[in-house]
Short mmCIF file of C-alpha atoms in Angstrom, two decimals:
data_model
loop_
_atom_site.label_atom_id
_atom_site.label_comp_id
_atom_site.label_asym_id
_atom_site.label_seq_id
_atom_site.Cartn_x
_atom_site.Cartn_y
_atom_site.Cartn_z
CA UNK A 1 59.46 -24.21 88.00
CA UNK A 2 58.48 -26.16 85.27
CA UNK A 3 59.35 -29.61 84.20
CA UNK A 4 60.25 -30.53 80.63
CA UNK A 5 56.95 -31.46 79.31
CA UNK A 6 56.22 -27.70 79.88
CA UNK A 7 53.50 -27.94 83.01
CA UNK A 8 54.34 -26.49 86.27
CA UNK A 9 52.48 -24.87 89.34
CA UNK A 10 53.19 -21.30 90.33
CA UNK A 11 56.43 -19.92 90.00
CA UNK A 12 57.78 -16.62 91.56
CA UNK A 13 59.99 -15.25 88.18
CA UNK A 14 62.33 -11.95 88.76
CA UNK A 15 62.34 -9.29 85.62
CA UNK A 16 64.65 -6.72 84.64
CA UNK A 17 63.29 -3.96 82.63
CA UNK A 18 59.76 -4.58 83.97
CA UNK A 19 58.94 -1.06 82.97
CA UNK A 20 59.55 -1.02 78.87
CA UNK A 21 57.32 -2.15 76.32
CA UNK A 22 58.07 -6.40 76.51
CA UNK A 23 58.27 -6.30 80.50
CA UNK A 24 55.61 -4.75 81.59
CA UNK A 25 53.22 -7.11 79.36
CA UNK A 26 55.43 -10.12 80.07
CA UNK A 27 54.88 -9.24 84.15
CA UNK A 28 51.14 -8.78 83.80
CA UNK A 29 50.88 -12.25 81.55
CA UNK A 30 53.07 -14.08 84.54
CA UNK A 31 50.00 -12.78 87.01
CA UNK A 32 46.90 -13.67 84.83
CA UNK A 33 48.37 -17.11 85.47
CA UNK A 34 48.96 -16.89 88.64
CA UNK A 35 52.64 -16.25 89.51
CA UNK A 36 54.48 -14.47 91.28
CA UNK A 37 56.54 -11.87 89.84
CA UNK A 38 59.57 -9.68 91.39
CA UNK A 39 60.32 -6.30 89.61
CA UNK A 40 64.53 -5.39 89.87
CA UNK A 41 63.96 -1.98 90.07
CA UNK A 42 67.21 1.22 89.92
CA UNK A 43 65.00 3.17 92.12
CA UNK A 44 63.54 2.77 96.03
CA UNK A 45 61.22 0.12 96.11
CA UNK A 46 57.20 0.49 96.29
CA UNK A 47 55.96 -0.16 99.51
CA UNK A 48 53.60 -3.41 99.37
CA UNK A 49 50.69 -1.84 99.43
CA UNK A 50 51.35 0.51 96.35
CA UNK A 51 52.20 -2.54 93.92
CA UNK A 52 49.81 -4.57 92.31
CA UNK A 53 48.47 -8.22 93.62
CA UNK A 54 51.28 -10.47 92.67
CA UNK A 55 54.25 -8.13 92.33
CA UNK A 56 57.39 -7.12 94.46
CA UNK A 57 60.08 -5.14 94.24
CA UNK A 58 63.87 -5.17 94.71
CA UNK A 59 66.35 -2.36 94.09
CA UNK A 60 69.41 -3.20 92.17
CA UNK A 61 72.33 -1.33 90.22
CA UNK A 62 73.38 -2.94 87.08
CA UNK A 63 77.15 -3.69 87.66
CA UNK A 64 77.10 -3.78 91.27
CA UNK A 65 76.44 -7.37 93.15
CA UNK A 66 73.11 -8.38 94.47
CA UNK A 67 72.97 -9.04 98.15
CA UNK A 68 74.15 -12.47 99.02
CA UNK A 69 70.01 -14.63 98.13
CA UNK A 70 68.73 -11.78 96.80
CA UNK A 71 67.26 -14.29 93.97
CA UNK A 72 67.20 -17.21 96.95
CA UNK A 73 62.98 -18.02 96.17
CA UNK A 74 63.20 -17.00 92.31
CA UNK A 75 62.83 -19.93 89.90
CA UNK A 76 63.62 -17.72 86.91
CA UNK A 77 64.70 -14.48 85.32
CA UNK A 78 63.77 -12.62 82.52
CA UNK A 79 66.30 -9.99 81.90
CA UNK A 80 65.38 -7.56 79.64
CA UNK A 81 67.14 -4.13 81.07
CA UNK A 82 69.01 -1.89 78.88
CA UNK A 83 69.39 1.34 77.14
CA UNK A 84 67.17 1.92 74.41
CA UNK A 85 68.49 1.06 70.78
CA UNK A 86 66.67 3.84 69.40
CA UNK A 87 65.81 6.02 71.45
CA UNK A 88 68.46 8.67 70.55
CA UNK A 89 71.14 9.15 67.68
CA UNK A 90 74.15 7.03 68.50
CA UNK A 91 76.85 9.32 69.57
CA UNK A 92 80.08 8.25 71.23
CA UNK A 93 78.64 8.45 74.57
CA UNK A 94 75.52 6.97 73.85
CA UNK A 95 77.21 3.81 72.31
CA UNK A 96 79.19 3.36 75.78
CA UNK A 97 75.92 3.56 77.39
CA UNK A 98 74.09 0.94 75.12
CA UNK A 99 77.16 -1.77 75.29
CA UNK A 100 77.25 -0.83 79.81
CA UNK A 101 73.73 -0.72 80.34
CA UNK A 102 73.61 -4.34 78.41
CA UNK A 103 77.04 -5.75 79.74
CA UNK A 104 76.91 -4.58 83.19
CA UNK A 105 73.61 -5.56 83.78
CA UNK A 106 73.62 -8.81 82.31
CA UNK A 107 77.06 -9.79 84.46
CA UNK A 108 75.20 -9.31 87.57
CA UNK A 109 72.31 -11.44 87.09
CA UNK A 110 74.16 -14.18 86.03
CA UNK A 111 76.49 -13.90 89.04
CA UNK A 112 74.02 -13.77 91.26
CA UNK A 113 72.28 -16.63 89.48
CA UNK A 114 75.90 -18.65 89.69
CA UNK A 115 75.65 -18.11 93.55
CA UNK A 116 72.51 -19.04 93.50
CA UNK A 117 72.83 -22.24 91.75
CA UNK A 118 75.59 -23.68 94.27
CA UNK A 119 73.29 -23.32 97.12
CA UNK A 120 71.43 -26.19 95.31
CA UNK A 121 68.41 -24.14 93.85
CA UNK A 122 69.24 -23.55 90.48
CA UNK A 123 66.90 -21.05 88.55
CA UNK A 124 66.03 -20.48 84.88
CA UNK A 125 67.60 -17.45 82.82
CA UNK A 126 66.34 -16.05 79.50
CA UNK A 127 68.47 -13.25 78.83
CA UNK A 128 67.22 -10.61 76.34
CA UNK A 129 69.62 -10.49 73.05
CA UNK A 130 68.34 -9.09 69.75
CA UNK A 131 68.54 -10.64 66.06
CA UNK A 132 71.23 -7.68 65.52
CA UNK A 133 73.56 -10.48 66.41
CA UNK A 134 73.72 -11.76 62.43
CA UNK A 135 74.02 -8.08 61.16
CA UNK A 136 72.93 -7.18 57.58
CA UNK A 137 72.46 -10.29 55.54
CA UNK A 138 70.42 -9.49 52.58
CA UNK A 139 68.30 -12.42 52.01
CA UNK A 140 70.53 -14.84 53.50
CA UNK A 141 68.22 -17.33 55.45
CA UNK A 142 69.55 -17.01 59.17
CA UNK A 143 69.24 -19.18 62.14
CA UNK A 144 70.50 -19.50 65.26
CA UNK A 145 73.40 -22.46 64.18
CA UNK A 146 74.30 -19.13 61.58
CA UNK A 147 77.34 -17.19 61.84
CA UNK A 148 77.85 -13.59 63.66
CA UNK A 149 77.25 -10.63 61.34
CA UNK A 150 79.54 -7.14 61.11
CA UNK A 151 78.77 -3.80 62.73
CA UNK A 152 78.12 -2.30 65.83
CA UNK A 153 74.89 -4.12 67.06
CA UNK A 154 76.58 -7.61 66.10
CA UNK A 155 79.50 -7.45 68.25
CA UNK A 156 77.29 -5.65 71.15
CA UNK A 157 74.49 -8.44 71.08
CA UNK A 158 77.92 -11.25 70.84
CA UNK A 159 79.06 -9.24 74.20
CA UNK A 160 75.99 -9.45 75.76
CA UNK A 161 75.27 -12.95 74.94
CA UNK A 162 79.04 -13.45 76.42
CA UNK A 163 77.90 -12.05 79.71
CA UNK A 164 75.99 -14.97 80.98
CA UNK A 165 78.72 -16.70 81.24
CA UNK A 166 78.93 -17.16 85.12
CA UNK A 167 75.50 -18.35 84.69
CA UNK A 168 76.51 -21.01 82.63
CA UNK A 169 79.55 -22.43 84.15
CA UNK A 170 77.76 -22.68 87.36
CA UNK A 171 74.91 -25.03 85.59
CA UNK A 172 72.18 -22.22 84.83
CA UNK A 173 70.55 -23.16 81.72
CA UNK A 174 70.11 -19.75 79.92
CA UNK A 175 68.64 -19.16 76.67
CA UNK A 176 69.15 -16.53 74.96
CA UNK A 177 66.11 -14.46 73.33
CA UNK A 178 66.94 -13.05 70.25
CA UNK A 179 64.39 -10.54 69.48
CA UNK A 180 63.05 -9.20 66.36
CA UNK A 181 61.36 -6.12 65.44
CA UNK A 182 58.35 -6.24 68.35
CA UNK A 183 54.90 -5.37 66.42
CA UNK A 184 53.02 -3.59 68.92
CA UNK A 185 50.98 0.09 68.99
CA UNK A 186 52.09 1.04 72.60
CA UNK A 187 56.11 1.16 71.62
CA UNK A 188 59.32 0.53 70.32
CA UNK A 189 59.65 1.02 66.74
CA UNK A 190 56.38 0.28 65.00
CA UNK A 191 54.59 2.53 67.88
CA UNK A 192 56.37 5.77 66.18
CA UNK A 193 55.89 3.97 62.68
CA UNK A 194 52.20 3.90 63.18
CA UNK A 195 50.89 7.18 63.30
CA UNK A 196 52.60 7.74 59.79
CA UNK A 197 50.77 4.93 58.33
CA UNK A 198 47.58 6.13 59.88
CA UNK A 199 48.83 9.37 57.22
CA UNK A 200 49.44 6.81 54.67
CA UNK A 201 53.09 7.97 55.01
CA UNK A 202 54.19 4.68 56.29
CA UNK A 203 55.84 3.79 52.65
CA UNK A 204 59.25 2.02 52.15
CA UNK A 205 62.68 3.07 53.95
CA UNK A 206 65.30 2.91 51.30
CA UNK A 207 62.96 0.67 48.80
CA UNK A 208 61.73 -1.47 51.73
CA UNK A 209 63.79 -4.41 50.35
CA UNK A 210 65.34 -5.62 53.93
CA UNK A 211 64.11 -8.18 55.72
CA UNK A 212 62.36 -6.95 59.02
CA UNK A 213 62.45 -10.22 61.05
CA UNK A 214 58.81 -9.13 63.02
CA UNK A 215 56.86 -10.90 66.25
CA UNK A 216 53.58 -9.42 67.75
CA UNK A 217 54.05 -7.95 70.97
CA UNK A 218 51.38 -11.03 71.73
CA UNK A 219 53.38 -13.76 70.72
CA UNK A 220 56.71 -12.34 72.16
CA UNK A 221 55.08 -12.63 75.37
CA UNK A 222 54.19 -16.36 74.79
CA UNK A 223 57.41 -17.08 73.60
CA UNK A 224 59.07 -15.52 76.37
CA UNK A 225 56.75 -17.61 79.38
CA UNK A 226 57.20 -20.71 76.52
CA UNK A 227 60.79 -20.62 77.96
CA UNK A 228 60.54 -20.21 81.00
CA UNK A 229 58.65 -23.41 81.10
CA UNK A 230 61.10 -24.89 79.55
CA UNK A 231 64.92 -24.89 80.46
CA UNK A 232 65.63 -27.38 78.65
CA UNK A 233 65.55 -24.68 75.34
CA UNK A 234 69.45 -23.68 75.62
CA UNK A 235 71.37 -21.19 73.45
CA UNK A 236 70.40 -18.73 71.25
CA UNK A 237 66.47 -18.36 70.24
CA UNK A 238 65.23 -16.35 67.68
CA UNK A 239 62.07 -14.43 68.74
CA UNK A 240 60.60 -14.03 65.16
CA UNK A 241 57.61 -14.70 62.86
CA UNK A 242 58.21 -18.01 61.13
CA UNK A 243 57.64 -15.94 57.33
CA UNK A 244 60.24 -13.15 57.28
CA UNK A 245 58.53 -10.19 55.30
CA UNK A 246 60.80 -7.45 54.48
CA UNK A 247 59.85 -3.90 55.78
CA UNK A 248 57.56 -2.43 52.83
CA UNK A 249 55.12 -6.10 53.17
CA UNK A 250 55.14 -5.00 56.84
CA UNK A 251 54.62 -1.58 56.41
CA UNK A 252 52.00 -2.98 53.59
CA UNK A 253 50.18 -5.03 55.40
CA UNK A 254 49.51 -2.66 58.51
CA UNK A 255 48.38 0.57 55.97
CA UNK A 256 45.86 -1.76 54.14
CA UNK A 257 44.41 -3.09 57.62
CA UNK A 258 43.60 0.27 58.56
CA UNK A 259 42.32 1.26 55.19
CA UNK A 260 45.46 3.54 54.25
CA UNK A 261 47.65 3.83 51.37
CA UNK A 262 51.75 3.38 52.10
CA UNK A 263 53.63 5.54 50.09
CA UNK A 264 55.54 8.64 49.88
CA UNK A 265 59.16 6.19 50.45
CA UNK A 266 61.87 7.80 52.92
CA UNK A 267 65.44 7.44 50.66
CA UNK A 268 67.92 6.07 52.61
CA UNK A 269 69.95 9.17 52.27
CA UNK A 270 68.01 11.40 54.60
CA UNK A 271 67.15 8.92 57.04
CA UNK A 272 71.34 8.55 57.51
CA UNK A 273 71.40 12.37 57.78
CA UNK A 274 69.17 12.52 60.33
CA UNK A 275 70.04 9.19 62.27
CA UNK A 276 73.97 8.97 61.78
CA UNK A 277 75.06 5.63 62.47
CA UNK A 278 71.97 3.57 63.74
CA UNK A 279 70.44 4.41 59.96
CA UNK A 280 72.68 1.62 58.43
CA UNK A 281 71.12 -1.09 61.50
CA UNK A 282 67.69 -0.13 60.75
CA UNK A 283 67.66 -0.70 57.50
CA UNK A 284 69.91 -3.89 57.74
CA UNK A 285 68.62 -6.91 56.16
CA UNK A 286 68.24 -10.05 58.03
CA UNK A 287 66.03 -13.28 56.90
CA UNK A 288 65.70 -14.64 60.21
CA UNK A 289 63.77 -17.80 60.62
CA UNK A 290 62.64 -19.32 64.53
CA UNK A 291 63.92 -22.88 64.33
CA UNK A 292 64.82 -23.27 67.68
CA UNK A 293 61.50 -22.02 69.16
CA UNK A 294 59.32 -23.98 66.51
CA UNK A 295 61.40 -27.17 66.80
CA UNK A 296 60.70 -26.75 70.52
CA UNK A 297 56.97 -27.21 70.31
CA UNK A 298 55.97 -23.54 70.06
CA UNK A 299 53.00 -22.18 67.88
CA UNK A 300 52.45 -18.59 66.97
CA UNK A 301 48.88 -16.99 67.29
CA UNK A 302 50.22 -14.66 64.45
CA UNK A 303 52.04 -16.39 61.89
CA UNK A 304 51.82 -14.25 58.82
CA UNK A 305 51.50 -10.51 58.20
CA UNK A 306 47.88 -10.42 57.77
CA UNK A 307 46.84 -12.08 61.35
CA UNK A 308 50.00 -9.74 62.92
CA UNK A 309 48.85 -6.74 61.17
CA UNK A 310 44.87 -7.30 62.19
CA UNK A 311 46.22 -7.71 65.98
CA UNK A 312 48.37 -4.55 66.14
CA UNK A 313 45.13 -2.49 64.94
CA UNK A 314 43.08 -4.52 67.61
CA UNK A 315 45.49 -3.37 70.18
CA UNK A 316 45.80 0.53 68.82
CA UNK A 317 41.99 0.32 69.44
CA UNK A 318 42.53 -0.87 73.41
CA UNK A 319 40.99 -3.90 72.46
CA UNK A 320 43.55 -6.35 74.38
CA UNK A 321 44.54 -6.43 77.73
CA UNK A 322 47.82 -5.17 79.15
CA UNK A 323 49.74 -8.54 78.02
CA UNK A 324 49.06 -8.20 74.68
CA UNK A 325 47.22 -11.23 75.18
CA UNK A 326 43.64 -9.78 74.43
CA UNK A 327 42.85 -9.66 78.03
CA UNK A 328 42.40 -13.13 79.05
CA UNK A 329 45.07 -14.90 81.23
CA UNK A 330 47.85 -16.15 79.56
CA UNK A 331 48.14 -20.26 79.38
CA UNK A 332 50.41 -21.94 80.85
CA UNK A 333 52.20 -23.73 78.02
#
């Protein structure tokens, strides 16, 4: 593991949700610099021979205990595993499902991590969290010292944060990774925005007045392994661009790289009719600024919209590797 000027040899890091859009580029990045990396997988595990150079598997079930060392030769975690946000209109059920699949999961690691660290070994955590934590703010400037916003994605991200508790009691330093809106062409939300702005039909949701707070799928990568190399970096961390842009600049920015108008706005009235509930979180405002991360040392390869927006069209084209990190290995920082 890393020491706290941020150099370290190899480490062997565990990941939850190595499959979705941040893992699987986060797990690739970890190999191009030579560590080892162990998958948590719900399924059977790959035989050895099926996985790539560098990776393992273990099966787990969020909410049930690991197997007494399970995480014995891990120096850190990355969880990321959880039901997608927005992946499907929030009915009663599916809420359940997003606050279990992010509250269940998250108590086992850490109590497997709080077993782990009274054996003597005590590992790294960076627990995935999102910046729905501070709700809609308008253009309140937010930080991690700010207060907890209202709704349904603020108390589920103040729960989830909650459930690394064991972690911490037992001496775990855990930081918590509060994520922005991930700018990347493979997924998550700007991967189904894209194709409309391709159309020039990426124009403003409601007027385009809140604040998305945005990070390239490149430099959320970095910031995650800029973490791990440090456990020092406690707390909450927000995982955003250090000039908050509000979603018609973003949506701006990418149609004019790619040579396309943005207009044709969606009014905040249909997208409610035909999202419900998770409407009024997407277009929440929230100004959210990285001072914990920058404070820490950390540098973004794409601070403004212009550099962000050039890299998302480089990687719709294939032209970076599978890290996000334009195919060469990722630095140790």
């Amino acid at each position: 593991m890393s020491d706290t000027d941020g150099t370290s040899g190899p480490s062997r890091v565990a990941i939850t949700g190595a499959s979705g859009l941040i893992g699987s580029a986060l797990s690739e990045a970890l190999r191009g610099r030579g560590d080892q990396v162990l998958h948590l997988v719900r399924r059977a595990p790959r035989p050895a021979a099926e996985l790539p150079v560098g990776v393992a598997e273990l099966q787990w079930s969020p909410g049930e205990d690991l197997a007494p060392g399970a995480l014995a030769d891990v120096t850190g975690v990355v969880h990321l595993a959880g039901a997608g946000i927005g992946d499907q209109r929030w009915s009663a059920s599916r809420k359940r499902l997003l606050v279990s699949s992010r509250l269940d999961g998250t108590s086992t690691v850490a109590r497997a991590l709080a077993e782990q660290a009274r054996t003597g070994q005590v590992p790294r955590l960076v627990s995935g969290s999102a910046v729905g934590y501070y709700g809609d703010r308008g253009d309140e400037v937010l930080t991690e010292a700010s207060a907890p916003g209202e709704g349904f994605l603020a108390r589920l991200t103040g729960s989830w944060e909650g459930a690394t508790h064991p972690a911490e009691e037992a001496g775990v330093p855990v930081a918590h990774a509060r994520t922005g809106i991930v700018l990347s062409a493979r997924g998550g939300a700007l991967g189904r925005l894209l194709p409309l702005v391709r159309l020039g039909l990426g124009g403003p949701l409601a007027g385009g007045r809140a604040y998305w707070p945005w990070i390239t799928l490149h430099d959320q990568v970095r910031a995650l392994l800029f973490l791990l190399d440090r456990p020092e970096v406690t707390g909450p961390v927000n995982l955003a661009g250090p000039h908050p842009a509000t979603q018609a600049a973003v949506t701006t920015a990418l149609a004019r790289e790619l040579g396309r108008p943005s207009f044709l706005p969606a009014p905040g009235l249909a997208l409610r009719v035909v999202l419900g509930e998770m409407a009024q979180e997407i277009l929440a405002s929230a100004k959210v600024l990285p001072t914990v991360l920058t404070d820490a040392g950390f540098t973004f390869t794409h601070p403004d919209l212009v550099s962000a927006a050039a890299w998302v069209v480089e990687d719709s084209r294939g032209e970076t590797g599978r890290d996000g990190l334009s195919g060469r290995p990722a630095p140790r920082s």
